[in-house]
Amino acid sequence: MAFDDDKLSDEKLDDKKNIVTEDKKKDDEYESVCFLCRRPESQTGKMIHLPNDICICPDCMQKTFDMVENSGFKTFDFMNPNSVLPNQKKPDGESQDEKQEQDGTGETDARKKNSDSQNQGSMPYISMINLADLQNMMPKPQKVKKKKPKDEQDKPALDIRSIPAPHKIKASLDEYIIGQEQAKKVVSVAVYNHYKRVATGTMDDIEIEKSNMLMIGPTGCGKTYLVRTLARLLDVPLAIADATSLTEAGYIGDDIESVVSKLLAAADNDVEKAERGIIFIDEIDKIAKKKNTTQRDVSGESVQQGLLRLLEGSDVEVPVGANSKNAMVPLTTVNTKNILFICGGAFPDLENIIKERLNKQSSIGFQADLKDKYDDDPTLLHKVTVEDIRHFGMIPEFIGRLPVIFTLDGLTEDMLVKILKEPKNAILKQYQKLLELDEVKLEFDDGALEAIARKALEKKTGARALRAIIEEFMLDIMYEIPKDDNIGRVTITQEYINHTGGPVIELRGNIPRIAEQA
């Protein structure tokens, strides 16, 4: 038994050593950050390590000593707590024991005086700061991953042969997205060319420009879903930012660099991985130039001007783990040269601008176009030009850095029906999976799907309305089914959607019955 106990203890000791080794390897992948200025070790140089895992950079340490020297205290006084200031004198001919005997306090006062002298030393009424207590008061610091050596950076981060071809990218998108054929084709080609550019790097003198994209489409047509699906298929970090919260530097709101900080967080603070990611800026139409020029435009044209250097490619100093720069978070440098920017927006009044341009022809004569010719044109957004976007309020410099411009179609009734049942993660498949866990089969007849699509069109919020409508009708069903273990199948009918009947419920004995109208 003694042998077995020794063997078990040795195994536990080896496990602990392995855990410590793995933790040390993980820590070696990240840089140390200065406790005071929050800069990483790559910018400050070798850190000075103090107890309680506190790191101080040489600059902050030197500033601390300079501050102490300029205050009139000698640095040596910190190390000699029993030293006496020049203006303090000991009583002549009076020893510490004699004073204790005169006061009659004994050993207790002696300990107290010794403690006070150690706490104050040569600095009366000044107590030293415990860095361990200060560390507990501060938020948990973020870690910055170390950059690879230059020899490893010269190697291409991506392999050209591993990048999927455009037709393969589009085929993968077809499994999740219904319709939008032109948009999927444009995105597939642009992404393929962009990552070929990243993989080649600077192989020759020809430098390939970035293919940033601007997508225009009504709300609920799938702009954000398209980008999110694309990033998941390519397995690259993705950051989705909202342009409505961006403001000029110095004003309340998110800084422009916060979009890069979100991408860095999505890449687990790995700068090299973040520099190959995708940033999707939604609601880009909200930063158009304001018509009223009497007020300062802090969230319009100024934000477009700030985004120019990000879109073009530059070194940006961004906070790690926060949206704004402050003294509590470290800063790191990210190069946006190889980051793909995709901007999307609904541009609600853009149709009127296009109509105005198309109706500039004379409305008099037999060959004249009618003014209401384009009122019901579902493909009106496809006729958009750069001049229309500039007239909407986007500055020419901003549009010039988004060379790939394409539009998404508004959803029709047929597209909504397909969205309900055809994609891999369709809404109906999600509810069918939920009821399968209760051993109940859920079905929708074609009339019910068409009725749901018509109701979604009336809401004018695109595909987002489908989930809300189905949730409304499935509430009572999913509440009642767990009560009865005899239910085997539920069929949602058109009458139930139109509030003229109820769903068809079949028991496990194949005896169908129609539920009462909800």
XYZ file of C-alpha atoms in Angstrom:
518
model
C 0.000 0.000 0.000
C 2.843 2.350 0.792
C 4.222 1.823 -2.704
C 0.846 2.654 -4.277
C 0.495 5.800 -2.174
C 3.938 6.978 -3.232
C 3.065 6.278 -6.850
C -0.160 8.270 -6.640
C 1.598 11.188 -4.977
C 4.251 11.194 -7.715
C 1.543 11.218 -10.399
C -0.207 14.159 -8.734
C 3.100 16.010 -8.521
C 3.760 15.378 -12.223
C 0.269 16.651 -13.101
C 0.881 19.823 -11.124
C 4.206 20.328 -12.873
C 2.558 19.847 -16.270
C -0.150 22.383 -15.395
C 2.447 24.898 -14.228
C 4.463 24.331 -17.404
C 1.406 24.852 -19.636
C 0.455 28.027 -17.781
C 4.000 29.301 -18.138
C 3.924 28.616 -21.885
C 0.656 30.533 -22.205
C 2.094 33.439 -20.233
C 5.190 33.446 -22.434
C 2.977 34.082 -25.470
C 1.756 37.376 -23.990
C 3.658 40.547 -23.227
C 4.055 42.106 -19.800
C 2.248 45.418 -19.361
C 3.467 48.279 -17.181
C 1.373 48.667 -14.047
C 1.456 52.468 -14.280
C 1.519 53.573 -17.946
C -0.143 50.385 -19.344
C 2.294 50.103 -22.248
C 3.434 46.636 -23.387
C 6.990 45.390 -23.093
C 7.592 45.708 -26.848
C 7.346 49.510 -26.504
C 8.985 50.091 -23.125
C 11.830 47.581 -23.070
C 12.678 45.131 -20.313
C 10.246 45.304 -17.388
C 11.119 45.442 -13.689
C 9.193 42.678 -11.925
C 7.942 43.327 -8.402
C 6.089 41.014 -5.987
C 2.388 40.202 -6.613
C 2.989 39.988 -10.415
C 3.490 43.743 -10.757
C 5.610 44.987 -13.652
C 7.039 48.509 -13.905
C 8.747 49.865 -16.991
C 12.116 51.646 -16.628
C 10.607 55.016 -17.578
C 7.968 54.909 -14.843
C 10.497 53.667 -12.307
C 12.883 56.501 -13.168
C 10.052 59.042 -12.983
C 9.164 57.738 -9.531
C 12.726 58.144 -8.246
C 13.009 61.602 -9.831
C 9.786 62.657 -8.155
C 11.086 61.505 -4.768
C 14.420 63.283 -5.245
C 12.716 66.531 -6.280
C 10.463 66.406 -3.220
C 13.435 66.890 -0.876
C 13.734 63.319 0.368
C 16.718 61.147 -0.269
C 16.139 57.821 -1.976
C 18.303 56.256 0.751
C 15.773 57.379 3.366
C 13.257 54.851 2.070
C 15.622 52.056 2.914
C 16.549 53.414 6.392
C 13.327 53.844 8.352
C 15.218 54.806 11.538
C 16.912 57.829 9.949
C 16.056 61.321 11.195
C 15.279 64.422 9.183
C 17.709 67.333 9.521
C 15.161 69.459 11.375
C 14.481 66.701 13.888
C 16.764 66.350 16.954
C 16.957 63.665 19.590
C 16.720 64.840 23.186
C 20.216 65.045 24.662
C 21.030 62.642 27.465
C 17.774 60.833 27.233
C 17.736 57.228 26.147
C 14.751 55.244 24.963
C 14.667 53.084 28.114
C 14.819 56.155 30.389
C 11.898 57.755 28.558
C 9.888 54.570 28.903
C 10.592 54.504 32.640
C 9.633 58.190 33.014
C 6.356 57.681 31.165
C 5.722 54.378 32.909
C 4.461 52.837 29.738
C 6.894 49.934 29.551
C 7.206 47.586 26.614
C 3.891 48.510 24.978
C 4.912 52.107 24.205
C 8.303 50.930 22.998
C 6.644 48.657 20.423
C 4.296 51.416 19.397
C 7.155 53.898 18.946
C 9.153 51.360 16.965
C 6.160 50.741 14.701
C 5.609 54.456 14.149
C 9.257 54.988 13.294
C 9.108 52.171 10.739
C 5.923 53.479 9.156
C 7.015 57.112 9.018
C 10.808 56.886 8.992
C 12.186 60.186 7.871
C 8.801 61.237 6.445
C 6.353 62.034 9.253
C 2.611 61.798 8.488
C 3.383 59.943 5.246
C 2.449 56.272 4.867
C 3.793 54.091 2.100
C 1.380 52.697 -0.510
C 0.932 48.946 -0.628
C 1.008 48.061 -4.330
C -0.778 44.778 -3.619
C -3.792 46.662 -2.249
C -3.724 49.025 -5.219
C -3.643 46.085 -7.605
C -6.852 44.682 -6.124
C -8.599 48.005 -6.670
C -7.786 48.110 -10.381
C -9.639 46.112 -13.052
C -8.147 42.898 -14.349
C -5.509 43.884 -16.913
C -5.764 42.744 -20.516
C -2.901 40.811 -22.055
C -1.302 41.611 -25.384
C 0.044 38.734 -27.435
C 3.694 38.926 -28.424
C 4.584 39.551 -32.028
C 6.594 36.939 -33.859
C 10.241 37.598 -34.740
C 10.996 39.279 -38.048
C 12.231 36.035 -39.566
C 8.813 34.462 -39.036
C 6.935 37.598 -40.105
C 8.498 37.464 -43.570
C 6.725 34.186 -44.254
C 3.249 34.601 -45.805
C 0.481 34.270 -43.243
C -1.848 32.629 -45.768
C -1.292 30.037 -48.443
C -2.662 30.985 -51.860
C -3.572 27.375 -52.566
C -5.662 27.149 -49.382
C -7.855 30.159 -50.221
C -11.172 28.865 -51.639
C -12.040 29.946 -55.161
C -14.900 32.439 -55.679
C -17.334 29.791 -56.905
C -16.668 27.703 -53.786
C -17.215 30.716 -51.530
C -20.507 31.452 -53.276
C -21.587 27.810 -53.060
C -21.038 27.902 -49.304
C -22.996 31.146 -49.032
C -25.868 29.604 -51.014
C -26.399 27.080 -48.232
C -27.248 29.842 -45.766
C -28.479 32.827 -47.806
C -31.487 32.852 -50.131
C -31.377 35.042 -53.227
C -28.976 38.001 -53.534
C -27.096 36.256 -56.336
C -25.268 39.346 -57.579
C -24.267 40.406 -54.071
C -22.878 36.949 -53.224
C -20.903 36.887 -56.471
C -19.393 40.338 -55.851
C -18.484 39.499 -52.245
C -16.906 36.169 -53.226
C -14.654 37.753 -55.865
C -13.693 40.720 -53.651
C -12.799 38.506 -50.677
C -10.850 36.098 -52.878
C -8.803 38.926 -54.403
C -8.227 40.520 -51.006
C -6.800 37.412 -49.364
C -4.677 36.679 -52.435
C -3.263 40.156 -51.888
C -2.602 39.373 -48.216
C -0.959 36.048 -49.089
C 1.349 37.476 -51.752
C 2.413 40.435 -49.616
C 5.291 42.247 -51.289
C 6.425 39.524 -53.661
C 7.226 42.010 -56.431
C 7.064 45.700 -57.250
C 3.347 45.618 -58.097
C 1.327 46.498 -54.996
C -2.332 45.443 -55.111
C -4.807 47.874 -53.615
C -7.438 46.844 -51.076
C -10.944 45.926 -52.260
C -13.044 47.508 -49.518
C -16.781 47.163 -50.114
C -19.920 49.252 -49.701
C -23.217 47.340 -49.672
C -26.544 49.123 -50.016
C -29.860 47.481 -49.260
C -33.116 47.912 -47.341
C -33.384 46.868 -43.721
C -33.715 43.146 -43.109
C -32.329 42.067 -46.490
C -29.359 40.223 -44.956
C -26.375 42.611 -45.008
C -25.073 41.747 -41.549
C -25.961 38.059 -41.924
C -24.023 37.887 -45.197
C -20.844 39.257 -43.606
C -21.182 37.104 -40.478
C -21.623 33.962 -42.589
C -18.657 34.918 -44.746
C -16.356 35.357 -41.751
C -17.463 32.015 -40.300
C -16.764 30.197 -43.562
C -13.311 31.771 -43.944
C -12.460 31.304 -40.241
C -11.124 34.831 -39.821
C -11.831 37.254 -36.949
C -14.790 39.539 -37.522
C -15.755 42.772 -35.786
C -19.188 44.311 -36.298
C -19.346 47.993 -35.372
C -22.197 50.479 -35.463
C -21.416 53.807 -37.074
C -24.154 55.601 -35.133
C -22.058 55.594 -31.936
C -18.872 56.906 -33.565
C -17.994 60.541 -32.887
C -15.106 62.893 -33.442
C -12.198 62.622 -31.015
C -12.891 64.513 -27.804
C -16.678 64.090 -27.818
C -18.926 61.658 -25.973
C -19.190 58.389 -27.865
C -16.874 55.746 -29.284
C -13.574 56.765 -30.839
C -12.975 55.831 -34.441
C -10.176 53.476 -33.368
C -12.700 51.475 -31.335
C -13.671 49.483 -34.441
C -10.108 48.170 -34.651
C -10.115 47.486 -30.904
C -13.201 45.275 -31.344
C -11.413 43.298 -34.044
C -8.399 42.867 -31.752
C -10.675 41.492 -29.039
C -12.267 39.070 -31.546
C -8.751 37.838 -32.419
C -7.960 37.107 -28.731
C -5.620 40.116 -28.581
C -3.424 38.575 -31.289
C -2.269 41.522 -33.403
C -1.085 39.403 -36.337
C -4.385 37.540 -36.534
C -6.372 40.772 -36.230
C -4.458 42.323 -39.127
C -5.969 39.657 -41.419
C -9.546 40.070 -40.211
C -12.727 41.721 -41.454
C -14.397 44.825 -40.032
C -18.055 45.412 -40.869
C -19.305 48.934 -40.158
C -23.093 48.894 -40.143
C -25.414 51.896 -40.489
C -22.764 53.732 -42.493
C -25.459 56.021 -43.922
C -25.899 57.580 -40.456
C -22.533 59.397 -40.742
C -23.525 61.304 -43.871
C -23.025 65.052 -43.882
C -25.788 66.882 -42.072
C -27.874 69.336 -44.065
C -27.835 71.898 -41.238
C -24.414 73.570 -41.336
C -24.978 75.928 -38.395
C -24.010 73.249 -35.849
C -20.780 71.341 -35.488
C -21.068 67.959 -37.187
C -19.277 65.669 -34.690
C -20.849 62.421 -35.916
C -21.044 63.022 -39.646
C -18.376 64.348 -41.974
C -15.725 64.403 -39.241
C -16.196 60.661 -38.674
C -15.809 60.039 -42.402
C -12.564 62.010 -42.346
C -11.319 59.930 -39.399
C -12.145 56.648 -41.155
C -10.081 57.551 -44.215
C -6.738 56.476 -42.753
C -8.240 53.229 -41.454
C -9.651 52.324 -44.851
C -6.435 53.256 -46.642
C -4.150 51.406 -44.240
C -2.072 52.887 -41.438
C -0.611 52.117 -38.017
C -3.248 52.787 -35.370
C -2.638 52.808 -31.624
C -5.688 51.152 -30.082
C -6.641 50.237 -26.507
C -6.771 46.569 -25.571
C -10.051 45.449 -24.037
C -11.734 48.875 -24.085
C -13.401 51.274 -26.516
C -11.548 54.404 -25.401
C -7.995 55.217 -24.412
C -7.436 55.723 -20.711
C -4.795 55.087 -18.087
C -6.244 51.727 -17.038
C -5.780 49.738 -20.252
C -2.691 48.917 -22.347
C -2.200 50.245 -25.859
C -0.912 48.354 -28.870
C -0.270 49.200 -32.520
C -2.326 47.579 -35.297
C -1.665 48.013 -39.020
C -4.924 48.209 -41.001
C -3.270 47.672 -44.390
C -4.499 44.056 -44.690
C -7.829 44.465 -42.874
C -10.858 44.182 -45.152
C -13.457 46.865 -44.470
C -17.075 46.248 -45.453
C -19.546 49.094 -44.953
C -23.306 48.634 -45.128
C -26.333 50.836 -44.842
C -29.975 51.170 -45.834
C -29.639 54.714 -47.275
C -33.382 55.360 -46.868
C -33.720 58.456 -49.090
C -31.366 57.268 -51.800
C -34.272 56.158 -54.006
C -35.537 59.725 -54.270
C -32.075 60.927 -55.322
C -31.934 58.243 -58.038
C -35.432 59.153 -59.244
C -34.492 62.817 -59.433
C -31.471 62.007 -61.576
C -33.409 59.657 -63.867
C -36.277 62.126 -64.307
C -34.082 65.009 -65.487
C -35.325 64.458 -69.030
C -38.078 66.714 -70.247
C -41.570 65.684 -69.221
C -43.171 67.387 -72.221
C -43.712 65.674 -75.563
C -44.569 62.253 -76.877
C -41.161 60.735 -76.058
C -41.077 62.039 -72.472
C -40.799 59.728 -69.488
C -43.487 59.819 -66.865
C -42.397 61.123 -63.474
C -43.910 58.128 -61.704
C -42.183 55.637 -63.986
C -39.707 54.545 -61.285
C -42.035 54.724 -58.272
C -42.729 50.978 -58.194
C -39.420 49.795 -59.642
C -38.073 47.053 -57.295
C -34.595 47.252 -58.880
C -34.215 51.012 -58.511
C -31.233 50.713 -56.142
C -29.308 48.804 -58.820
C -29.129 52.058 -60.814
C -27.161 53.823 -58.071
C -24.003 55.700 -59.018
C -21.146 57.249 -57.069
C -22.664 60.666 -57.733
C -25.900 59.599 -56.029
C -24.005 58.467 -52.935
C -22.057 61.743 -52.868
C -25.306 63.690 -53.155
C -26.646 61.650 -50.223
C -23.921 63.069 -47.982
C -20.825 60.862 -48.281
C -17.632 62.755 -49.056
C -15.729 61.852 -52.273
C -12.584 60.805 -50.367
C -14.607 58.261 -48.396
C -16.356 56.828 -51.451
C -13.037 56.561 -53.281
C -11.706 54.192 -50.622
C -14.683 51.846 -51.133
C -14.157 50.774 -54.753
C -16.571 47.801 -54.688
C -20.154 49.111 -54.492
C -23.126 46.747 -54.835
C -26.743 46.542 -53.769
C -28.968 43.915 -52.189
C -32.536 43.293 -53.301
C -35.539 43.777 -51.092
C -37.157 40.518 -50.010
C -40.238 39.276 -51.854
C -42.904 36.857 -50.635
C -41.301 33.903 -52.438
C -37.889 34.739 -50.936
C -39.394 34.920 -47.449
C -40.992 31.489 -47.870
C -37.634 30.049 -48.937
C -35.898 31.744 -46.011
C -38.335 29.987 -43.678
C -37.518 26.455 -44.794
C -34.469 26.132 -47.097
C -31.276 27.399 -45.354
C -29.237 25.082 -43.149
C -30.296 26.930 -40.019
C -33.777 27.921 -41.202
C -36.253 29.211 -38.634
C -38.635 26.262 -39.137
C -35.802 23.780 -38.633
C -34.956 25.452 -35.342
C -38.498 25.034 -33.997
C -38.708 21.491 -35.332
C -35.515 20.678 -33.428
C -36.987 22.160 -30.243
C -40.087 19.978 -30.481
C -38.056 16.906 -31.393
C -36.577 17.099 -27.932
C -40.138 16.514 -26.655
C -40.594 13.684 -29.247
C -43.130 15.739 -31.184
C -43.017 16.292 -34.954
C -43.762 19.822 -36.198
C -44.972 20.549 -39.729
C -46.085 23.650 -41.644
C -48.338 23.443 -44.689
C -47.641 25.648 -47.722
C -50.583 27.934 -47.041
C -49.272 28.693 -43.566
C -45.842 29.632 -44.915
C -47.368 31.984 -47.487
C -49.538 33.592 -44.817
C -46.502 34.141 -42.579
C -44.585 35.694 -45.498
C -47.468 38.090 -46.260
C -47.607 39.211 -42.642
C -43.840 39.775 -42.667
C -44.089 41.954 -45.766
C -46.671 44.128 -44.067
C -44.279 44.878 -41.216
C -41.631 46.167 -43.689
C -38.719 45.003 -41.542
C -37.446 42.262 -43.841
C -36.519 38.796 -42.594
C -36.440 40.012 -38.993
C -40.245 39.961 -38.938
C -40.409 36.198 -39.602
C -39.081 35.190 -36.202
C -41.435 37.566 -34.375
C -44.500 36.243 -36.228
C -43.652 32.563 -35.713
C -42.842 33.167 -32.058
C -46.292 34.666 -31.593
C -48.102 31.643 -33.035
C -45.826 29.029 -31.462
C -46.174 30.389 -27.941
C -49.378 28.542 -27.001
C -48.293 25.362 -28.783
C -44.958 25.148 -27.007
C -46.676 25.915 -23.716
C -49.345 23.174 -24.043
C -47.363 20.338 -25.643
C -45.224 19.413 -22.597
C -48.470 18.862 -20.626
C -49.625 15.915 -22.768
C -47.262 13.043 -23.536
C -49.735 11.563 -26.046
C -49.205 14.284 -28.661
C -47.117 13.000 -31.578
C -47.479 15.590 -34.360
C -48.533 19.233 -34.736
C -49.352 20.769 -38.120
C -49.576 24.563 -38.463
C -52.305 25.464 -40.960
C -53.153 28.598 -42.896
C -56.371 28.957 -40.881
C -54.384 29.096 -37.656
C -52.156 31.876 -39.036
C -55.209 33.823 -40.241
C -57.003 33.340 -36.880
C -59.844 31.369 -38.492
C -58.959 27.950 -37.101
C -56.447 26.023 -35.054
C -53.470 23.733 -35.612
C -53.964 20.051 -36.388
C -52.761 17.909 -33.481
C -52.249 14.142 -33.943
C -51.874 11.782 -31.006
C -49.388 8.980 -30.961
C -52.212 6.558 -31.852
C -52.608 8.420 -35.207
C -56.008 9.853 -34.192
C -56.010 13.410 -35.594
C -57.923 16.145 -33.868
C -58.110 19.884 -34.509
C -57.192 22.105 -31.602
C -59.428 24.946 -30.600
C -58.720 28.318 -32.116
C -56.021 30.112 -30.117
